Structures are given as C-alpha cells and as structure tokens.
Coordinates of C-alpha atoms in Angstrom, one line a residue:
V51 CA 0.5 0.3 -0.2
C52 CA 2.9 2.4 0.9
M53 CA 4.7 1.7 -2.0
N54 CA 1.1 2.0 -4.0
L55 CA 0.5 5.8 -2.2
Y56 CA 4.5 6.6 -2.7
V57 CA 4.4 5.9 -6.7
M58 CA 1.3 7.7 -7.4
N59 CA 2.4 10.8 -5.5
L60 CA 5.1 10.6 -7.5
V61 CA 3.1 10.0 -10.7
K62 CA 0.6 13.2 -9.7
G63 CA 4.7 15.6 -8.5
H64 CA 5.7 15.2 -11.9
L65 CA 3.3 13.8 -14.6
I66 CA -0.3 16.1 -13.5
Y67 CA 1.2 19.3 -10.9
Y68 CA 4.8 19.5 -12.3
P69 CA 4.1 23.6 -12.7
C70 CA 5.7 24.8 -15.9
P71 CA 5.5 28.9 -16.9
L72 CA 2.5 30.0 -18.0
N73 CA 4.3 31.2 -21.2
I74 CA 6.2 27.9 -23.1
N75 CA 6.0 27.1 -26.9
F76 CA 5.8 24.3 -29.5
L77 CA 9.5 24.2 -28.6
W78 CA 9.5 22.8 -25.2
N79 CA 7.6 20.2 -27.4
Y80 CA 10.8 18.3 -28.6
G81 CA 11.4 16.2 -25.3
F82 CA 8.2 15.3 -24.7
L83 CA 8.1 14.3 -28.9
L84 CA 12.0 12.1 -28.6
G85 CA 10.1 10.3 -26.0
I86 CA 7.5 9.0 -27.8
V87 CA 9.3 8.1 -30.9
F88 CA 12.7 6.7 -28.9
F89 CA 10.0 4.3 -26.9
I90 CA 8.1 3.8 -30.5
Q91 CA 12.3 2.9 -31.8
I92 CA 12.5 0.1 -28.7
L93 CA 9.6 -1.3 -29.3
T94 CA 9.9 -2.0 -32.7
G95 CA 13.6 -3.0 -32.1
V96 CA 12.9 -6.0 -29.1
L97 CA 10.6 -6.9 -32.3
L98 CA 13.3 -7.1 -35.0
A99 CA 15.7 -8.5 -32.3
T100 CA 13.7 -12.1 -32.6
C101 CA 13.4 -12.6 -36.3
Y102 CA 17.2 -11.5 -36.2
T103 CA 20.9 -13.6 -36.7
P104 CA 23.7 -11.9 -35.7
E105 CA 26.2 -13.9 -38.5
V106 CA 27.8 -12.7 -41.8
S107 CA 25.7 -15.2 -44.1
Y108 CA 22.3 -14.6 -43.0
A109 CA 22.5 -11.2 -41.5
Y110 CA 21.1 -9.8 -45.2
Y111 CA 18.6 -12.5 -46.0
S112 CA 17.0 -12.4 -42.5
I113 CA 16.2 -8.9 -43.3
Q114 CA 15.0 -9.6 -46.4
H115 CA 12.9 -12.5 -44.3
I116 CA 11.3 -10.1 -42.1
L117 CA 10.7 -7.7 -44.9
R118 CA 8.8 -10.2 -47.4
E119 CA 7.9 -13.4 -45.3
L120 CA 6.5 -12.1 -42.0
W121 CA 3.4 -10.7 -41.3
S122 CA 3.9 -7.1 -41.5
G123 CA 7.5 -7.5 -41.1
W124 CA 8.4 -4.4 -43.7
C125 CA 6.2 -2.1 -41.4
F126 CA 7.8 -2.8 -38.7
R127 CA 11.0 -2.5 -40.5
Y128 CA 10.6 0.6 -41.6
L129 CA 9.0 2.1 -38.6
H130 CA 12.7 1.7 -36.8
S131 CA 14.7 2.8 -39.9
T132 CA 12.5 5.7 -40.3
G133 CA 12.2 6.0 -36.8
A134 CA 16.0 7.0 -35.9
S135 CA 16.1 9.6 -38.5
F136 CA 13.7 11.4 -36.1
V137 CA 15.2 10.3 -33.0
F138 CA 18.4 12.2 -34.9
I139 CA 16.1 15.1 -35.9
L140 CA 14.2 15.8 -32.7
T141 CA 17.2 15.9 -30.9
Y142 CA 18.7 18.4 -32.6
L143 CA 16.1 20.2 -32.3
H144 CA 15.5 19.5 -28.3
I145 CA 19.8 20.9 -28.7
L146 CA 19.1 23.4 -30.0
R147 CA 16.5 24.9 -28.3
G148 CA 18.7 24.4 -24.7
L149 CA 21.3 26.2 -26.3
N150 CA 19.0 28.7 -26.3
Y151 CA 17.4 28.3 -23.4
S152 CA 18.1 25.6 -20.9
F153 CA 21.9 24.9 -20.7
S154 CA 23.5 28.2 -18.5
Y155 CA 20.1 28.0 -16.4
L156 CA 19.9 23.2 -15.5
P157 CA 23.9 22.3 -15.7
L158 CA 23.2 18.7 -14.6
S159 CA 19.8 18.3 -17.2
W160 CA 22.3 19.3 -20.0
Y161 CA 25.1 17.3 -19.0
S162 CA 22.7 14.2 -19.0
G163 CA 21.3 15.1 -22.7
L164 CA 24.6 15.0 -23.8
V165 CA 25.2 11.8 -23.1
I166 CA 21.6 10.2 -23.9
F167 CA 23.3 12.0 -27.2
L168 CA 26.1 10.8 -27.5
I169 CA 24.2 7.1 -26.8
F170 CA 22.3 7.5 -29.7
I171 CA 25.7 8.5 -31.8
V172 CA 26.8 4.5 -30.6
T173 CA 23.7 3.2 -31.1
A174 CA 22.8 4.5 -34.5
F175 CA 25.6 3.5 -36.0
M176 CA 26.3 -0.5 -34.1
G177 CA 22.6 -0.4 -35.9
Y178 CA 23.0 0.6 -39.2
V179 CA 25.9 -2.4 -39.7
L180 CA 23.4 -4.3 -38.5
P181 CA 21.3 -4.7 -42.1
W182 CA 25.0 -6.0 -43.7
G183 CA 24.4 -4.4 -47.1
Q184 CA 27.5 -3.0 -49.0
M185 CA 27.3 0.5 -47.1
S186 CA 27.2 -0.9 -43.8
F187 CA 30.5 -2.8 -44.0
W188 CA 31.9 -0.2 -46.0
G189 CA 31.0 2.2 -43.8
A190 CA 32.2 0.5 -40.5
T191 CA 35.2 -0.5 -42.0
V192 CA 36.1 3.4 -42.4
I193 CA 35.1 4.3 -38.8
T194 CA 37.1 1.5 -37.2
N195 CA 39.9 1.5 -38.4
L196 CA 39.9 5.6 -36.7
L197 CA 40.7 3.6 -34.1
Y198 CA 44.3 2.5 -35.3
F199 CA 46.6 5.0 -33.5
I200 CA 45.5 3.0 -29.8
P201 CA 47.8 0.0 -30.6
G202 CA 45.1 -3.2 -29.9
L203 CA 41.8 -1.8 -30.0
I204 CA 40.8 -2.3 -33.3
N205 CA 40.6 -6.3 -32.7
W206 CA 39.1 -5.8 -29.4
V207 CA 36.5 -4.2 -31.0
C208 CA 36.3 -5.7 -34.0
G209 CA 36.9 -9.5 -33.1
G210 CA 39.9 -9.8 -35.4
F211 CA 41.5 -7.7 -37.8
I212 CA 38.8 -7.0 -39.7
I213 CA 35.2 -6.3 -40.0
N214 CA 33.3 -9.8 -39.6
D215 CA 31.5 -12.4 -37.2
P216 CA 32.2 -11.5 -34.3
T217 CA 31.7 -8.1 -34.6
L218 CA 29.0 -8.6 -36.4
K219 CA 27.7 -9.8 -32.7
R220 CA 29.2 -7.7 -30.5
F221 CA 26.9 -5.0 -32.1
F222 CA 23.8 -6.6 -32.0
V223 CA 24.1 -6.8 -28.4
L224 CA 25.5 -3.2 -27.3
H225 CA 22.4 -1.9 -30.3
F226 CA 19.9 -4.2 -28.0
I227 CA 21.9 -2.8 -24.9
F228 CA 21.8 0.6 -25.4
P229 CA 18.4 1.7 -25.6
F230 CA 18.5 0.5 -21.9
V231 CA 20.5 2.4 -20.6
A232 CA 20.1 5.8 -23.0
L233 CA 16.0 5.2 -21.1
A234 CA 17.3 4.9 -17.9
I235 CA 19.6 8.3 -17.8
V236 CA 16.0 10.0 -19.6
F237 CA 14.7 9.5 -16.4
I238 CA 17.4 10.9 -14.5
H239 CA 17.3 14.2 -16.8
I240 CA 14.0 14.3 -16.2
F241 CA 14.8 14.2 -13.1
F242 CA 17.5 17.2 -12.5
L243 CA 14.8 18.9 -15.1
H244 CA 12.1 18.9 -12.4
I245 CA 14.8 19.8 -9.9
H246 CA 15.3 22.8 -11.1
G247 CA 11.6 23.5 -12.8
S248 CA 11.8 24.5 -16.9
T249 CA 12.9 27.3 -18.3
N250 CA 10.8 29.3 -20.6
P251 CA 11.1 32.9 -23.7
L252 CA 12.4 35.2 -21.1
G253 CA 13.9 33.6 -19.0
Y254 CA 14.3 31.0 -15.9
D255 CA 12.1 32.1 -13.6
T256 CA 8.9 33.2 -13.7
P257 CA 6.0 33.6 -10.8
L258 CA 3.5 32.5 -14.2
K259 CA 3.4 28.9 -13.4
I260 CA 0.5 26.4 -14.8
P261 CA 0.0 22.7 -13.5
F262 CA 1.7 20.2 -16.7
Y263 CA -2.2 18.4 -17.2
P264 CA -3.9 19.3 -19.4
N265 CA -2.4 22.3 -20.2
L266 CA 0.7 21.7 -21.6
L267 CA -0.2 17.9 -22.1
T268 CA -3.1 19.0 -24.7
L269 CA -0.4 20.8 -26.8
D270 CA 2.7 17.5 -26.1
I271 CA 0.0 15.8 -27.7
K272 CA -0.6 18.3 -30.5
G273 CA 2.2 17.9 -31.0
F274 CA 2.5 14.3 -31.3
N275 CA -0.3 14.3 -33.7
Y276 CA 1.8 16.6 -36.7
V277 CA 4.5 14.3 -36.2
L278 CA 3.0 11.1 -35.8
V279 CA 1.2 11.9 -39.4
I280 CA 4.9 13.2 -41.3
F281 CA 5.8 9.9 -39.4
L282 CA 3.5 7.4 -40.5
F283 CA 3.9 8.7 -44.4
Q284 CA 7.7 8.5 -44.9
S285 CA 7.1 4.6 -43.3
L286 CA 5.0 3.3 -45.2
F287 CA 5.7 5.8 -48.6
G288 CA 9.0 6.5 -48.5
I289 CA 8.6 10.1 -49.1
A290 CA 11.9 11.5 -48.4
P291 CA 14.9 8.5 -49.5
L292 CA 16.6 8.6 -46.1
S293 CA 18.9 5.4 -46.8
H294 CA 21.5 4.9 -49.2
P295 CA 20.8 2.9 -52.1
D296 CA 24.2 0.8 -52.3
N297 CA 22.7 -0.4 -48.7
A298 CA 20.4 -2.4 -50.6
I299 CA 22.9 -4.6 -51.7
P300 CA 24.7 -7.7 -51.0
V301 CA 27.6 -6.9 -48.7
N302 CA 31.1 -7.2 -51.2
R303 CA 33.9 -7.3 -50.3
Y304 CA 36.1 -7.3 -52.9
Q305 CA 34.2 -4.4 -54.0
T306 CA 34.9 -0.7 -52.6
P307 CA 31.4 1.9 -53.4
Q308 CA 33.0 4.5 -55.2
H309 CA 31.7 7.1 -52.2
I310 CA 31.0 5.8 -48.3
V311 CA 28.7 7.5 -46.9
P312 CA 27.0 7.2 -43.3
E313 CA 23.3 8.0 -42.9
W314 CA 22.4 11.9 -43.0
Y315 CA 22.6 12.7 -39.5
F316 CA 25.8 12.0 -39.6
L317 CA 27.0 13.0 -42.6
S318 CA 28.4 16.3 -40.5
F319 CA 30.5 14.6 -38.3
Y320 CA 31.9 12.9 -41.2
A321 CA 32.0 15.9 -42.9
I322 CA 35.4 17.1 -40.2
I323 CA 36.5 13.5 -40.9
K324 CA 37.0 14.3 -44.5
T325 CA 38.2 17.2 -44.5
I326 CA 40.8 16.7 -41.8
P327 CA 43.5 14.9 -44.4
N328 CA 44.8 12.8 -41.2
K329 CA 42.4 10.4 -39.6
T330 CA 43.6 10.2 -36.0
S331 CA 43.2 14.9 -35.9
G332 CA 40.3 14.3 -37.5
L333 CA 38.8 12.0 -35.0
L334 CA 40.0 13.7 -32.1
V335 CA 38.3 17.4 -33.3
M336 CA 35.2 15.7 -34.4
L337 CA 35.0 14.3 -30.4
A338 CA 36.1 18.1 -29.8
A339 CA 33.5 19.7 -31.8
L340 CA 30.9 17.0 -29.2
Q341 CA 32.8 18.7 -25.9
V342 CA 32.4 22.2 -26.8
L343 CA 28.9 21.0 -26.1
F344 CA 30.3 19.9 -22.5
L345 CA 31.8 23.4 -21.5
L346 CA 29.3 25.4 -22.1
A347 CA 27.5 24.0 -19.4
E348 CA 30.7 25.3 -17.5
Q349 CA 29.9 28.8 -17.7
R350 CA 27.9 30.4 -15.6
N351 CA 25.0 33.0 -16.1
L352 CA 26.6 34.0 -20.1
T353 CA 23.7 35.2 -21.3
S354 CA 24.4 38.5 -19.4
I355 CA 27.5 38.9 -21.6
I356 CA 27.0 40.6 -24.9
L357 CA 28.8 38.8 -27.6
F358 CA 27.5 35.4 -25.7
K359 CA 24.0 37.1 -26.0
F360 CA 24.4 37.9 -29.4
L361 CA 25.6 34.6 -30.8
F362 CA 23.1 32.1 -27.9
G363 CA 20.8 34.5 -25.8
P364 CA 17.6 33.6 -25.4
R365 CA 16.5 36.9 -27.2
D366 CA 17.7 36.2 -30.3
Y367 CA 16.8 32.7 -31.0
S368 CA 16.3 33.9 -34.7
L369 CA 19.9 34.5 -35.3
S370 CA 21.0 31.6 -33.2
T371 CA 19.2 29.2 -35.1
I372 CA 20.2 30.7 -38.3
W373 CA 23.6 29.9 -37.0
F374 CA 23.9 26.6 -36.2
I375 CA 21.1 25.2 -38.8
C376 CA 22.8 26.7 -41.7
T377 CA 26.6 25.2 -40.3
F378 CA 24.7 21.9 -39.8
Y379 CA 24.0 21.9 -42.8
A380 CA 26.7 23.0 -44.5
L381 CA 28.7 20.6 -43.3
M382 CA 26.2 18.1 -44.2
C383 CA 25.8 18.6 -47.7
I384 CA 29.7 19.0 -47.6
G385 CA 30.2 15.4 -46.2
Y386 CA 27.4 13.9 -48.6
Q387 CA 30.0 15.3 -51.5
L388 CA 32.7 13.6 -53.4
P389 CA 36.5 14.4 -51.2
Q390 CA 37.3 17.0 -54.0
N391 CA 39.3 19.8 -52.9
V392 CA 36.6 22.6 -53.0
Y393 CA 34.3 20.8 -50.9
I394 CA 37.4 19.9 -48.6
I395 CA 38.6 23.4 -48.6
Y396 CA 35.1 24.4 -47.7
G397 CA 34.7 22.0 -45.0
R398 CA 37.9 22.9 -43.2
I399 CA 36.5 26.6 -43.5
F400 CA 33.5 25.5 -41.9
I401 CA 35.2 23.8 -38.8
I402 CA 37.2 26.2 -38.1
L403 CA 33.7 29.4 -38.6
F404 CA 32.7 26.9 -35.7
F405 CA 35.8 26.3 -32.9
V406 CA 36.8 29.9 -33.2
C407 CA 33.4 31.4 -33.1
I408 CA 32.3 29.0 -29.7
L409 CA 35.8 29.2 -28.7
F410 CA 36.4 32.7 -28.6
T411 CA 32.6 33.2 -26.3
L412 CA 34.3 31.3 -24.3
V413 CA 37.7 32.3 -23.0
Q414 CA 36.1 36.3 -22.8
F415 CA 33.9 35.4 -19.7
K416 CA 35.6 34.0 -15.7
R417 CA 33.1 31.4 -14.3
T418 CA 30.8 33.0 -12.2
N419 CA 28.2 30.9 -9.7
Y420 CA 24.9 31.2 -9.5

C-alpha cells in the first residue's frame, strides 16, 4: 500500500501537478516528442531482434525474410529505420532549443542530455551495420579503422583484424542494450529538470506557473499528432530517401563503393573526418566538436554577456537558429559530396568558423556561480 501511494504521489507530482511556466511554446514539445519516438524505436527494435540473425552469412537474408515473409514485417522494419531519423531530427531540435534557453540554467540536465545524445550516436552507428548491406560493411570499416592509433583497440572492438562475424554479434548485443541504458539516463535527465523547473522564452524564473496536466499535455499531444502523421507517411510511403540505396546490396568485400557515406544524421560529423587529412586528427576534432557542447554548461550566467547574447542568447533565438542550422547544413552537404578539393576547403572553413565562434565566446568570461 505504501509503495502504491508513493508511486501515485510521484506520478501526480511529476506528470499532473508539475508546475510549468505559463508562456512556454511549441519549442518545449521536442523532449516529449523525442521520448515517444524513442519508445517506438525500442518497441520495434525488440520485435525485429526476435527475427534477426547476427551472422555474416545470414544477416542480410534475415532482413529480407523480415521484409518479405513475416506478417507486417516490412512495416516494423521501416518504422524502425525511419524512427532513427526522427530521433535525430528531434534530438537536434531539442539541443538547439537548449542552446538558446536551458544550458546555462540547467547544467545537470544539459550534461545528462548530451550523454543520451552520445549513446544515440553509438547505437545508431551499430544499428546501421546490422542490415549487412554494402554501405553498412564499408562504413563500419572506415569508422573502426579510425581507432588504429590505440594498439589492439580495433581487434578488441571488431574481434579480429577486419569487420567479421564477431563484430556483427557484438554490435547486435550492444545495439540491443544501449537503448535501455539511454532510457535509464532519460529518467535522470527528467529528474534533474524537475529539480530546478522548466525554463521559458523570457528566462528562467517566473511566478506565472500552471500545472502540466491538462494545459501543457494537450500542447504536447497536438505536436505529437503532427509528428505522427509525418512519421507514418515517411515509414509507409517513403516520401524522402533517408537511406543510401547501396545498402540494399549484399556485402561484397572485393568491391569498394565509389563513395562511402553514412546516414544523413552523421554527415556533419563525417565531413569533419573527411576534410582533415590525418585520420587521428579528424577523429579528435570531431570529438572536440562534441566536447564543446559540454564546456558550454561550465559557464554561468553567460547570457548576461553581450557577445554571447548576440550569438546564443534567449532573446536572439532567430539569429542563433540561423547560425547553427547553416553550419550544420553546410557540413552535412559537404559530407555527402565526393572528397574533392573545393569541398575539402569549404569544410575546413566551416569547421574553423564553428570552433572560433564558440571558443572565442568561452574565453571571454570568468566562471561565476549562481
């Protein structure tokens, strides 16, 4: 009885009576929408895992069996593959909103959210290998070869000198486990958020609060309806080509594709690796681009600085949105192109602009406390 009362009070406190600012808008829907899509990913992934065979001789044909022989197998397969793209779309939008409104007010939520983002990246990469198509194999070969600078690390990750049967088994197990690890961190992320309370477009603290249910829940459900329609249209009809067609071809170890590219949501990171000639340097720069996001929360009250407010401040949302969208989209376009000199030069320019802008902003200030 005590446990039931505790659970009921917990649900009421965090889902029903949780106080939210009166003036928050649709930008605060992305976290809720991301949670729903992530749950769909876990559900469809568990169902697909029951019919998948993690062996190099059968992996590709087990996917074809799911698509062609199982009842509604094609539906769950495409829901899962499309869901990966939607997870990253909503994650990028959620991070973009956090850069404008939340990171300096909610550092613990910011840290836990970035950890979830890193788990998403690793999980999606391993999931991209599991269909065992031509692009899956060669993409995994390119990424795992970046680990050569640590002796023995490639053998430990791949279970050998090349991508082979042990690699596929390990990636399958980790791809199955990591989403549940991310789900546990999601609860920590929400816990840290509810300790301090949600932010709003005008700042952090406001006396105008309303309960989450039913006021803001209806706003979340309205946004979910829009996302659900787009999600189903893309999954069932394939409006936009989100995957490379070469990944529908069985693996051929003796024929390298003309252009090896990852999924679209990794193209910006891939552009960093591609435009830097040294593999180790490219990997370190890519990791530094992620580390910069962690460093942002190390500052306090940065929005009071004129320069930072000009770039990322909550009252200049349109400017910061344009800046990050343009940088991300430019690197994404460069990552999709062949490694020609003109694209390599442009890629280096955008990488330098990204780091110079953020690092120049960070070094201006002393760290202050609340």
